[in-house]
Coordinates of C-alpha atoms and ligand atoms in Angstrom, one line a residue:
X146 CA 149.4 135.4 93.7
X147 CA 148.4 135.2 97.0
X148 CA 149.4 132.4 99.6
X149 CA 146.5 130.7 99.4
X150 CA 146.1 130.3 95.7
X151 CA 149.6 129.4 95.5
X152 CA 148.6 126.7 97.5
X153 CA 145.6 125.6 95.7
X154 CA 148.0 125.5 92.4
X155 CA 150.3 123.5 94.5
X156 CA 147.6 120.8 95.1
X157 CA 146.7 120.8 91.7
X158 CA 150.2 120.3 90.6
X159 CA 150.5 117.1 93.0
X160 CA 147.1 115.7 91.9
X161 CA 148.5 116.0 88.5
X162 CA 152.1 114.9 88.7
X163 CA 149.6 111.7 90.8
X164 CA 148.0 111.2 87.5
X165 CA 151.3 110.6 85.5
X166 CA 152.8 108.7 88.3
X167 CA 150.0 106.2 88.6
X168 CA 149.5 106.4 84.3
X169 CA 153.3 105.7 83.7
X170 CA 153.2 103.2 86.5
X171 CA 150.1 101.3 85.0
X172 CA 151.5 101.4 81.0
X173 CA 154.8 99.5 82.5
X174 CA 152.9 97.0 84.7
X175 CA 150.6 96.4 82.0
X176 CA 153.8 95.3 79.7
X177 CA 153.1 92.2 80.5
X178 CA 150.0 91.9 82.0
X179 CA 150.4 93.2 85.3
X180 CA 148.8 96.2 87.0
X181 CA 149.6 99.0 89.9
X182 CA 146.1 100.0 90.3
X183 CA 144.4 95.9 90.9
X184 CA 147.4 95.0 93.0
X185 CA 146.7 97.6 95.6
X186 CA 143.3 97.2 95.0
X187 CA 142.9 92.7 95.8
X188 CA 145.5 94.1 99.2
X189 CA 142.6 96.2 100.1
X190 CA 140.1 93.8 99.2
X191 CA 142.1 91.4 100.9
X192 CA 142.4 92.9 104.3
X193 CA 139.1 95.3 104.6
X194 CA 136.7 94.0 107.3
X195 CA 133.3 92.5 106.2
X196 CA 131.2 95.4 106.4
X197 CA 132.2 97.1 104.0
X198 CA 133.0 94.1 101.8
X199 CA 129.1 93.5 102.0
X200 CA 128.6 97.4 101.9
X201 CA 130.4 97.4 98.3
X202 CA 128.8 93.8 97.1
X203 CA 125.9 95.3 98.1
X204 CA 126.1 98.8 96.1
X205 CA 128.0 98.5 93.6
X206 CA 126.6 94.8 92.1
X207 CA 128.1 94.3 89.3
X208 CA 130.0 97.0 89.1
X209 CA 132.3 96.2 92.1
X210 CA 135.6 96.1 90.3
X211 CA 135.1 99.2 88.7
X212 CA 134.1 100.9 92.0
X213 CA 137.5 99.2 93.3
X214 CA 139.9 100.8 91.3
X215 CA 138.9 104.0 90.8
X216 CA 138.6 104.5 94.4
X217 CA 142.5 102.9 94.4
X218 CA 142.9 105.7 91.6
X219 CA 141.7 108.2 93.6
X220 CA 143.6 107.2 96.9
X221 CA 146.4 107.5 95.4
X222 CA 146.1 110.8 94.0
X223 CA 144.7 112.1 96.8
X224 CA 147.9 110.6 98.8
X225 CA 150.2 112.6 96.4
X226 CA 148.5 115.6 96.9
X227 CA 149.1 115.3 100.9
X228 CA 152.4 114.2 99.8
X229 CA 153.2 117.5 98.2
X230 CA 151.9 119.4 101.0
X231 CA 154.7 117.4 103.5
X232 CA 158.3 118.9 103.5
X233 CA 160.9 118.5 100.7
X234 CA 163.2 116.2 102.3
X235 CA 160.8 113.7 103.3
X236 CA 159.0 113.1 99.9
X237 CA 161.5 111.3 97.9
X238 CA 161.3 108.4 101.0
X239 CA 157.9 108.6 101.0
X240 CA 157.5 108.1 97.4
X241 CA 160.0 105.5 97.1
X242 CA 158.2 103.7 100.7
X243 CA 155.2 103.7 98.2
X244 CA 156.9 102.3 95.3
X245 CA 158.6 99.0 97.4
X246 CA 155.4 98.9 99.1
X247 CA 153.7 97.9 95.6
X248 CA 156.3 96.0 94.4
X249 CA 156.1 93.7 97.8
X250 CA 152.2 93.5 97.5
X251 CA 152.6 92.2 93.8
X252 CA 155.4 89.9 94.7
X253 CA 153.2 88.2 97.3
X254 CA 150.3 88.2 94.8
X255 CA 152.6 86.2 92.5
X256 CA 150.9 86.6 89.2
X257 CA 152.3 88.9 86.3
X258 CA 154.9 90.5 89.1
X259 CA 157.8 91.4 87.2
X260 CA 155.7 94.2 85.1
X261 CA 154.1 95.3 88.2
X262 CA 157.2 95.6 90.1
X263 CA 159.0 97.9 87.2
X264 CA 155.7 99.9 87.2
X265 CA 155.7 100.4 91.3
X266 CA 159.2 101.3 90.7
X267 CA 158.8 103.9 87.9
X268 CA 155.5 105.0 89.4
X269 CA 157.7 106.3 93.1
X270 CA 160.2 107.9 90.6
X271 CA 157.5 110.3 88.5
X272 CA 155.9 111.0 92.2
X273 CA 159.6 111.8 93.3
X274 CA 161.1 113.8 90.5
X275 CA 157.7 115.5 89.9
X276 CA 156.6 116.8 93.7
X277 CA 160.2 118.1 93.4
X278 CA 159.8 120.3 90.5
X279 CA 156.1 120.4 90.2
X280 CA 154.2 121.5 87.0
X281 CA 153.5 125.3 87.2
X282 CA 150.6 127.2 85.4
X283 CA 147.3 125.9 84.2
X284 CA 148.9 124.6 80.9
X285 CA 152.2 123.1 82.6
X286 CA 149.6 121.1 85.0
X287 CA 146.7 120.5 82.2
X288 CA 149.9 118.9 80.1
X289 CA 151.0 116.6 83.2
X290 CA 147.4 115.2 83.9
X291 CA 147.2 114.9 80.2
X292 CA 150.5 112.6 80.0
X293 CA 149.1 110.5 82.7
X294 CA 145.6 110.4 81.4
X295 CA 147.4 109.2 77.6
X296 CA 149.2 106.4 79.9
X297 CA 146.2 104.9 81.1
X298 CA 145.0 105.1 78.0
X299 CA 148.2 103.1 76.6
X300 CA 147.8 100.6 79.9
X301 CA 144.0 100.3 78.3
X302 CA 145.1 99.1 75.4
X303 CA 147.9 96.9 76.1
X304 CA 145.3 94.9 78.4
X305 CA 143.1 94.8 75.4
X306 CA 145.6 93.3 73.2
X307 CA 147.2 91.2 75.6
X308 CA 143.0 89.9 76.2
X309 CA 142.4 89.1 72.4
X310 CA 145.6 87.2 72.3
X311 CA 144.8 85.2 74.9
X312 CA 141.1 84.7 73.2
X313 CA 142.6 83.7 70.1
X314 CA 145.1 81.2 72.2
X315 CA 141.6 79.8 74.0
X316 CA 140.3 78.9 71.1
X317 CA 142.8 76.5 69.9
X318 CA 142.7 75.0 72.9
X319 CA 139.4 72.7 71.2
X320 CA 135.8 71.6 72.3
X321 CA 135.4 70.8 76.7
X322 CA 133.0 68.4 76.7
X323 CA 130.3 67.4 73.7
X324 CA 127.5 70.0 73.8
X325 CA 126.5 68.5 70.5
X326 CA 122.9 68.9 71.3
X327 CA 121.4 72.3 73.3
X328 CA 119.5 70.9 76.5
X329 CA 115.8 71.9 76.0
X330 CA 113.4 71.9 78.4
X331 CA 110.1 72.6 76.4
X332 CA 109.6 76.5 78.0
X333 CA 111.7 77.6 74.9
X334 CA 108.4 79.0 74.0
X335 CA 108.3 82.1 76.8
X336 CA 110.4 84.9 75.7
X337 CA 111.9 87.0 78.9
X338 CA 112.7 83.4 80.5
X339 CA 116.4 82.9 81.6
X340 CA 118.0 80.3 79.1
X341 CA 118.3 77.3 80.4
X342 CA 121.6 77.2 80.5
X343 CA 123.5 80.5 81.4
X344 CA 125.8 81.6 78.2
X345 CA 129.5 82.1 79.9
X346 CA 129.4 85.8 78.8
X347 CA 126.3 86.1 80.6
X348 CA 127.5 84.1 83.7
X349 CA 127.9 86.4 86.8
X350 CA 131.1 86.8 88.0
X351 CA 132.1 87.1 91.7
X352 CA 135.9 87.4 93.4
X353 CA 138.3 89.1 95.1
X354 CA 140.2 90.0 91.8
X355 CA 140.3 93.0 90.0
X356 CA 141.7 91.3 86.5
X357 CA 141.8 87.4 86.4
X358 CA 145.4 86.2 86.7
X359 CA 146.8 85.6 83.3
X360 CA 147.4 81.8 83.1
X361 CA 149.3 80.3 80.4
X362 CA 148.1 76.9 79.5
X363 CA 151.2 75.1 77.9
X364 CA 153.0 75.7 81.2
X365 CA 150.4 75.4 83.6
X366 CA 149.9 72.1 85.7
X367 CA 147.3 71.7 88.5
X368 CA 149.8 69.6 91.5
X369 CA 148.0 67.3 94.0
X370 CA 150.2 67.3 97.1
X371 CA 151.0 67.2 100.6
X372 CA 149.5 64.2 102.4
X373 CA 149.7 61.9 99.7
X374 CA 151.4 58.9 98.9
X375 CA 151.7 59.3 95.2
X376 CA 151.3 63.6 94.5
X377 CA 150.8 64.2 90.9
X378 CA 151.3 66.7 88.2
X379 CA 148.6 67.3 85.3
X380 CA 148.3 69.6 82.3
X381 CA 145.1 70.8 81.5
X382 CA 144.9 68.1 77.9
X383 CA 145.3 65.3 81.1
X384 CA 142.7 66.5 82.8
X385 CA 140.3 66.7 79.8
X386 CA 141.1 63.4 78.9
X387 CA 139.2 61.9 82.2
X388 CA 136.7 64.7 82.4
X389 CA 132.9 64.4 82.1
X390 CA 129.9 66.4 81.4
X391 CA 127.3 67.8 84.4
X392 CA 124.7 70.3 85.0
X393 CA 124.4 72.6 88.0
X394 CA 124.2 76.0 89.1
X395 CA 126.8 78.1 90.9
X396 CA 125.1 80.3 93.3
X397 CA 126.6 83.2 94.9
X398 CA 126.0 83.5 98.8
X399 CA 125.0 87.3 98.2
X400 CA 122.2 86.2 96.1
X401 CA 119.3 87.7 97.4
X402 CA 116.3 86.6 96.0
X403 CA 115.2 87.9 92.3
X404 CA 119.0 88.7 92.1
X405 CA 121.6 87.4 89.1
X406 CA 124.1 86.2 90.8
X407 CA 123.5 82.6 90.0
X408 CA 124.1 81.1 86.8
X409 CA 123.2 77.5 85.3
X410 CA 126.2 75.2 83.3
X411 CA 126.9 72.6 81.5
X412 CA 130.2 71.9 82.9
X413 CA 133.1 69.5 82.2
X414 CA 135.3 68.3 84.9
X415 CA 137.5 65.7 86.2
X416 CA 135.8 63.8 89.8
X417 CA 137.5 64.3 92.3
X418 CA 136.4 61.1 93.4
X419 CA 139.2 59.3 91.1
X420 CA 141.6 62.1 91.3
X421 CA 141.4 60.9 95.3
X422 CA 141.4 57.6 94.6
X423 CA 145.1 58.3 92.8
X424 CA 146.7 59.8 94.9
X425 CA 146.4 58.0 97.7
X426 CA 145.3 60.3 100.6
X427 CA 147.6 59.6 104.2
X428 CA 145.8 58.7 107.3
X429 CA 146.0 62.2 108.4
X430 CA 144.3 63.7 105.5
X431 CA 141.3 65.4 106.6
X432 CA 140.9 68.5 104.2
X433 CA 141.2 69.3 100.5
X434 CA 142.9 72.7 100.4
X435 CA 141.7 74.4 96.9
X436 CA 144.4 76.8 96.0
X437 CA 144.0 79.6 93.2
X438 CA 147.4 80.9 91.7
X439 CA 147.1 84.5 93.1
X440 CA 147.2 82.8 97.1
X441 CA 143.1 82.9 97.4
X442 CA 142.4 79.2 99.1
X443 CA 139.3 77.2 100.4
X444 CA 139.2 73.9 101.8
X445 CA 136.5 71.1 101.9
X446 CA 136.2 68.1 104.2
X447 CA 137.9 65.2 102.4
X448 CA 135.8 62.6 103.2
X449 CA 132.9 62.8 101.8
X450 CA 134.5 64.2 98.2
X451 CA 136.4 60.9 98.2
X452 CA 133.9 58.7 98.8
X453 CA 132.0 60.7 96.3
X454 CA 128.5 61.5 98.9
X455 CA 129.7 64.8 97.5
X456 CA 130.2 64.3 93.8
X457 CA 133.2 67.1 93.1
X458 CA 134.9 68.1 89.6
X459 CA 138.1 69.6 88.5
X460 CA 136.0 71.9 86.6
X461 CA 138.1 72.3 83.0
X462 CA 135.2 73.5 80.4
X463 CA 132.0 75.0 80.8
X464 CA 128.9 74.7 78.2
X465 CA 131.3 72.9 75.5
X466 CA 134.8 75.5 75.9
X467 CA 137.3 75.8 78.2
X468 CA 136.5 77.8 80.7
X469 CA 137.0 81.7 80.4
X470 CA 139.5 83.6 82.0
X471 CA 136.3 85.4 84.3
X472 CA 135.4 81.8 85.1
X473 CA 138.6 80.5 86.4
X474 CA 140.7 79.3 83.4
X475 CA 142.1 76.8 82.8
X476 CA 140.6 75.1 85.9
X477 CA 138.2 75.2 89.0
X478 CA 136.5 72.9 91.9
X479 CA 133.2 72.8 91.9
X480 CA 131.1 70.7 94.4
X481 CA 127.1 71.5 93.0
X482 CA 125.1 72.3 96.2
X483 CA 127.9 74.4 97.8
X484 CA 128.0 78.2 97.4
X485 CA 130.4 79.7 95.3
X486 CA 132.5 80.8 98.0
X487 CA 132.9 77.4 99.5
X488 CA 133.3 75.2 96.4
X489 CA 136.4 75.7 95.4
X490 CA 138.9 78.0 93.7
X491 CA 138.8 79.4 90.4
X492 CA 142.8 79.4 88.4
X493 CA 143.7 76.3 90.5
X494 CA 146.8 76.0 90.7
X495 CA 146.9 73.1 94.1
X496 CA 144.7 70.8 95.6
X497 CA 146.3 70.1 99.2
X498 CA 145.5 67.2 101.2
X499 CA 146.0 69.3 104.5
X500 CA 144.7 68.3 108.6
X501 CA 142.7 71.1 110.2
X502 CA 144.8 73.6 110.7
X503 CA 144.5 75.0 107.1
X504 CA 142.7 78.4 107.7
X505 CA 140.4 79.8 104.3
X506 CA 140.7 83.4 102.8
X507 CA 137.2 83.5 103.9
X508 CA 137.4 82.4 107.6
X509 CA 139.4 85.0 108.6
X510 CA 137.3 87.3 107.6
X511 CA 134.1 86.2 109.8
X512 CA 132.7 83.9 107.4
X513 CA 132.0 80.4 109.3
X514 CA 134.3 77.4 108.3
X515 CA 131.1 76.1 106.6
X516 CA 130.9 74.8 103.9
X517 CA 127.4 76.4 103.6
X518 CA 125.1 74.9 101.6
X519 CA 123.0 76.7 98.8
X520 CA 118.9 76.7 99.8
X521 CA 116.2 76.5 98.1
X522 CA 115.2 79.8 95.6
X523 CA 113.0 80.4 93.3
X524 CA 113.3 83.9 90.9
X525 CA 110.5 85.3 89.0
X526 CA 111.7 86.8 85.6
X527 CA 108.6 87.2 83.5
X528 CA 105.2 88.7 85.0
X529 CA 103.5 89.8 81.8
X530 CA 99.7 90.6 82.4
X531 CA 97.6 90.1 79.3
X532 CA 99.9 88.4 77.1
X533 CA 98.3 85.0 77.4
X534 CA 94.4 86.7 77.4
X535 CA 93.0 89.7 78.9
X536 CA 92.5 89.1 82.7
X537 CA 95.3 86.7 82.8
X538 CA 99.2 87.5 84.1
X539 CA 101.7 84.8 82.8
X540 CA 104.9 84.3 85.1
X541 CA 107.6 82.2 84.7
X542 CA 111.3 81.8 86.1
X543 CA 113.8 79.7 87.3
X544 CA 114.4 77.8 90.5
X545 CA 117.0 75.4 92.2
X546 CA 117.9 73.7 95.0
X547 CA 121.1 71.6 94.2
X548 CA 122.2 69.2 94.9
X549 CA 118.5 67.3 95.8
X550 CA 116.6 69.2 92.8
X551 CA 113.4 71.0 92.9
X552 CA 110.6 69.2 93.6
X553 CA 108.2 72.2 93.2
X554 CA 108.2 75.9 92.3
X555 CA 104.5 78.3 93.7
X556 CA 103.7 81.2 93.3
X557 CA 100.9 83.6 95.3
X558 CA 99.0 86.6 94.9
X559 CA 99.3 89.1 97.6
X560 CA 98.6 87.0 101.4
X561 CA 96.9 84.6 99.1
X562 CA 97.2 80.8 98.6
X563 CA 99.9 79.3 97.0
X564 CA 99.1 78.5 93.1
X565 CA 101.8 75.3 91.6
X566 CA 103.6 76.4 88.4
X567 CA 104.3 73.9 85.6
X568 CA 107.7 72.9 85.5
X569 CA 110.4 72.3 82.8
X570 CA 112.1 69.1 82.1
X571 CA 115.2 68.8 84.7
X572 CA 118.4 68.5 83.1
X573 CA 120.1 67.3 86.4
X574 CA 119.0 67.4 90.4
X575 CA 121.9 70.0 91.0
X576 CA 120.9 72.0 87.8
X577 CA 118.2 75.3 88.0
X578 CA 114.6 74.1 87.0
X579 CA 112.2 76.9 84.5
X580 CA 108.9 77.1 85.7
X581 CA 105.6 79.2 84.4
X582 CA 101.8 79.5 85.8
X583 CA 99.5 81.4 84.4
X584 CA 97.0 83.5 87.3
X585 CA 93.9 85.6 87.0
X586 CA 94.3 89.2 88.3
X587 CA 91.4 91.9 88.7
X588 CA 92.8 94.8 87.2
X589 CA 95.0 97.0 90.0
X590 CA 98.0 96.5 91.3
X591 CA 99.1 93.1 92.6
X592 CA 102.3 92.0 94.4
X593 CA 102.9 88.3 93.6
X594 CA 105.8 85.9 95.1
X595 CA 107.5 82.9 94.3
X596 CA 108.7 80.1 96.3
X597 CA 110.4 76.4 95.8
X598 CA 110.6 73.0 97.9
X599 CA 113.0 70.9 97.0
X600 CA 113.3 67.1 96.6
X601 CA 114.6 66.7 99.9
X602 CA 111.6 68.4 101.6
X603 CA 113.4 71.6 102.3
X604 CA 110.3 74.8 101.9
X605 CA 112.2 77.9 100.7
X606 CA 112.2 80.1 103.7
X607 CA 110.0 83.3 103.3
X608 CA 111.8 85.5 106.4
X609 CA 114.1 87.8 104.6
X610 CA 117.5 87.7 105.8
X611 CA 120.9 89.3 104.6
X612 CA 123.8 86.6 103.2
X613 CA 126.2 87.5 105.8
X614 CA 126.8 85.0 107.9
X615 CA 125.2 82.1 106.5
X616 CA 123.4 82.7 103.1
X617 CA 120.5 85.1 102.4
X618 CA 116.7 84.2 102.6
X619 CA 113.1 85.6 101.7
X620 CA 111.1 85.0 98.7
X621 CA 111.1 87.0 95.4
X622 CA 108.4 89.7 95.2
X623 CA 107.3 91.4 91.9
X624 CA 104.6 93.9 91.9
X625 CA 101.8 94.2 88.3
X626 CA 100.0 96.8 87.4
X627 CA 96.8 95.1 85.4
Ligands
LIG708 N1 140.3 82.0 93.1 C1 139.1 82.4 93.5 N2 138.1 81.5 93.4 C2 136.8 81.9 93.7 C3 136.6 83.1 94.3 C4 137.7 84.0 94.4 O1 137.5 85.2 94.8 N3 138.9 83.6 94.0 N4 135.3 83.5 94.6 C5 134.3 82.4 94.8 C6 133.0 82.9 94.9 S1 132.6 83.9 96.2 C7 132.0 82.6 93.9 S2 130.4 83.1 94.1 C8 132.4 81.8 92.7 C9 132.0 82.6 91.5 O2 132.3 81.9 90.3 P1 132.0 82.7 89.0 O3 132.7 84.0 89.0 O4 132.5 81.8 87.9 O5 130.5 82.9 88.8 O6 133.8 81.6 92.6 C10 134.4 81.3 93.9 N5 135.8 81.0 93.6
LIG709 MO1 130.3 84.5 96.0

């Protein structure tokens, strides 16, 4: 063998001996829940700059996670191979520097730790033991990879059982809110038409987690502290006892219009109105610091959510059922009109009653102490030419603009004048509103847009603009072919 190849075998090797180190380390963290890979991965997503935060939200859509940790995966067997390729005595300190380096991210991260930390620790001492006497041959290193490969795949399905537990625990948990009847607007009629109200399953998801921290709901409490003259302590059944029943979409602030980050519920929640009015907020109250388990925090001006010109929920359930792990289980703040990103935390754990010195995940990261408002959009999702009659395109959509309503929803045909589409009954002002309109086309090939005002006068804004800094604009273009 010459030099060369023997060094090409000796990457190889690491890369595999990476595999098992990062596949025994993930089947121990995900013992109980935890995980190498997602730890390393919510650090990076925690401390990368904006760019490429809005690079990857912007790529990868719904696939974000995924793209995460495999690149995490990757990283870290691409930092074994250049590992290997270092001098004997100074991979065993390297390995075990990476080892107490995970098991310090996981501690701060707080949420299944124990697993992860015997996983970053077993993890440092495959990568140790195996750079030392490194698999030799094809076979030797095939068998390796293989190992680590069969761990993942045991890490897999630990995570899968530990889920359908948790499903099954969910579900005893009983009814959020009534739901007896399903909300109709009368466009059940046009098939292709979002539902009106946006099946949890179905419900975009958007955070800086890779997994959703695993919560366990007979020893969970959501505490209401710091300047308060009477903190309290409530279990999820206390919360649900004083919750009620409202309809509004979430918006992400990386919707672009047409996109599906955006979804419409029929949510159950406790106002934070009389949760204020409890406690007892101190003179030098000035913020309500929404903190998730996993360290993640925003904050929202107190006044107004205590004097309820903000109506704001401890979100508990969500179209009749407790909320799903994905949504923010067992509980969330949600002030309708607010984007995602500044209305609260999903898996609450604290609301804070903090001065101005509190600083948000988000703030440090560029975003603008806000909170930003969601504007008016209107998304076409059916342009169906010829259904109705030959000649004629139906269209039909949704639009919102919580928390005043939607006054309005138009649509227009090329540089042409606007045309009003009929709308659907409005379950709530902070709620998304269906529309349709039927339009006459010559036969060709048409672009068509839609726009919304809302009840508050506001004209959706037509200039396109990206959602970093302060919320995307533009209208929603489709182009027919009649
Ligand atoms: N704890 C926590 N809460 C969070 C976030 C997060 O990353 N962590 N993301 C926010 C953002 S950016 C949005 S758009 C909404 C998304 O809620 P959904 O995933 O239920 O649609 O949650 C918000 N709450
Ligand atoms: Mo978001």
């Amino acid at each position: 063998m010459t030099d060369e190849n023997r060094k090409r075998g000796g990457g190889l090797g690491a890369a595999a001996v990476g595999v098992a180190a990062l596949g025994v380390g993930e089947a121990i963290a995900a013992s109980r829940g935890g995980s190498l890979i997602d730890t390393v991965g919510r650090a990076v997503i925690d401390v990368v700059p904006v760019p490429v935060v809005e690079a990857t939200v912007e790529m990868s859509g719904r696939h974000d996670k995924a793209a995460t940790r495999l690149g995490v995966g990757v990283a870290g067997i691409a930092a074994t191979v250049a590992l290997g390729a270092l001098p004997q005595r100074l991979r065993t300190p390297l390995a075990a520097l990476f080892g107490a380096g995970a098991g310090a991210l996981a501690m701060r991260q707080s949420t299944q730790s124990t697993s992860t930390v015997a996983g970053a620790v077993a993890a440092a001492g495959v990568l140790a033991a195996g750079l030392r006497r490194r698999p030799r041959g094809v076979l030797g290193t095939l068998a390796v990879a293989a190992t680590g490969a069969g761990m993942f795949a045991a890490a897999h399905t630990l995570h899968h059982d530990l889920d359908r537990k948790r499903d099954n625990d969910l579900r005893r948990i009983g009814p959020m809110g009534a739901l007896g009847l399903v909300p109709e607007d009368g466009l059940e009629d046009e098939p292709g038409l979002s539902p009106l109200v946006t099946a949890a399953h179905r419900m975009y998801v958007a955070d800086v987690n890779l997994r959703p921290p695993r919560i366990d709901p007979s020893h969970w409490r959501l505490s209401v502290t710091g300047k308060v003259a009477h903190p309290l302590r409530l279990s999820l059944a206390e919360l649900a006892e004083d919750a009620v029943e409202f309809d509004a979409v979430m918006v992400c602030v990386h919707n672009r219009p047409g996109e599906g980050r955006a979804g419409n519920g029929r949510w159950y929640g406790v106002p934070l109105a009389d949760l204020l009015k409890h406690v007892i907020p101190e003179p030098g109250a000035t913020r309500l610091v929404t903190k998730a388990v996993d360290g993640y925090s925003i904050s929202l001006p107190l006044e107004p959510l205590r004097s309820g010109e903000w109506p704001g929920y401890v979100v508990v359930g969500m179209n009749g059922e407790p909320l799903t792990p994905a949504h923010g289980f067992p509980a969330r703040v949600f002030v309708p009109g607010l984007y995602g990103q500044y209305t609260g935390a999903k898996w609450l754990g604290e609301l804070e009653l903090a001065d101005d010195s509190h600083v948000d995940y988000w703030w440090k990261r560029g975003w603008p102490a806000g909170p930003l408002w969601v504007t008016p959009q209107a998304r076409i999702d059916v342009a169906a030419p010829g259904r109705v009659a030959a000649g004629t395109t139906s269209l039909a959509g949704v639009a919102w603009a919580p928390p005043h309503g939607v006054a309005g929803v138009e649509v227009r045909v090329g540089e042409g004048d606007w045309h009003s589409a009929d709308l659907g009954v409005e379950l709530g002002p902070a709620s998304w509103r269906r529309w349709r309109v039927t339009v006459e086309l010559p036969p060709g090939e048409h672009r068509i847009q839609a726009r919304t005002t809302s009840r508050s006068g506001e004209v959706q804004d037509g200039r396109p603009r990206p959602p970093f800094p302060t919320g995307p604009s533009g209208f929603h273009s489709v182009t027919v072919q009649v």
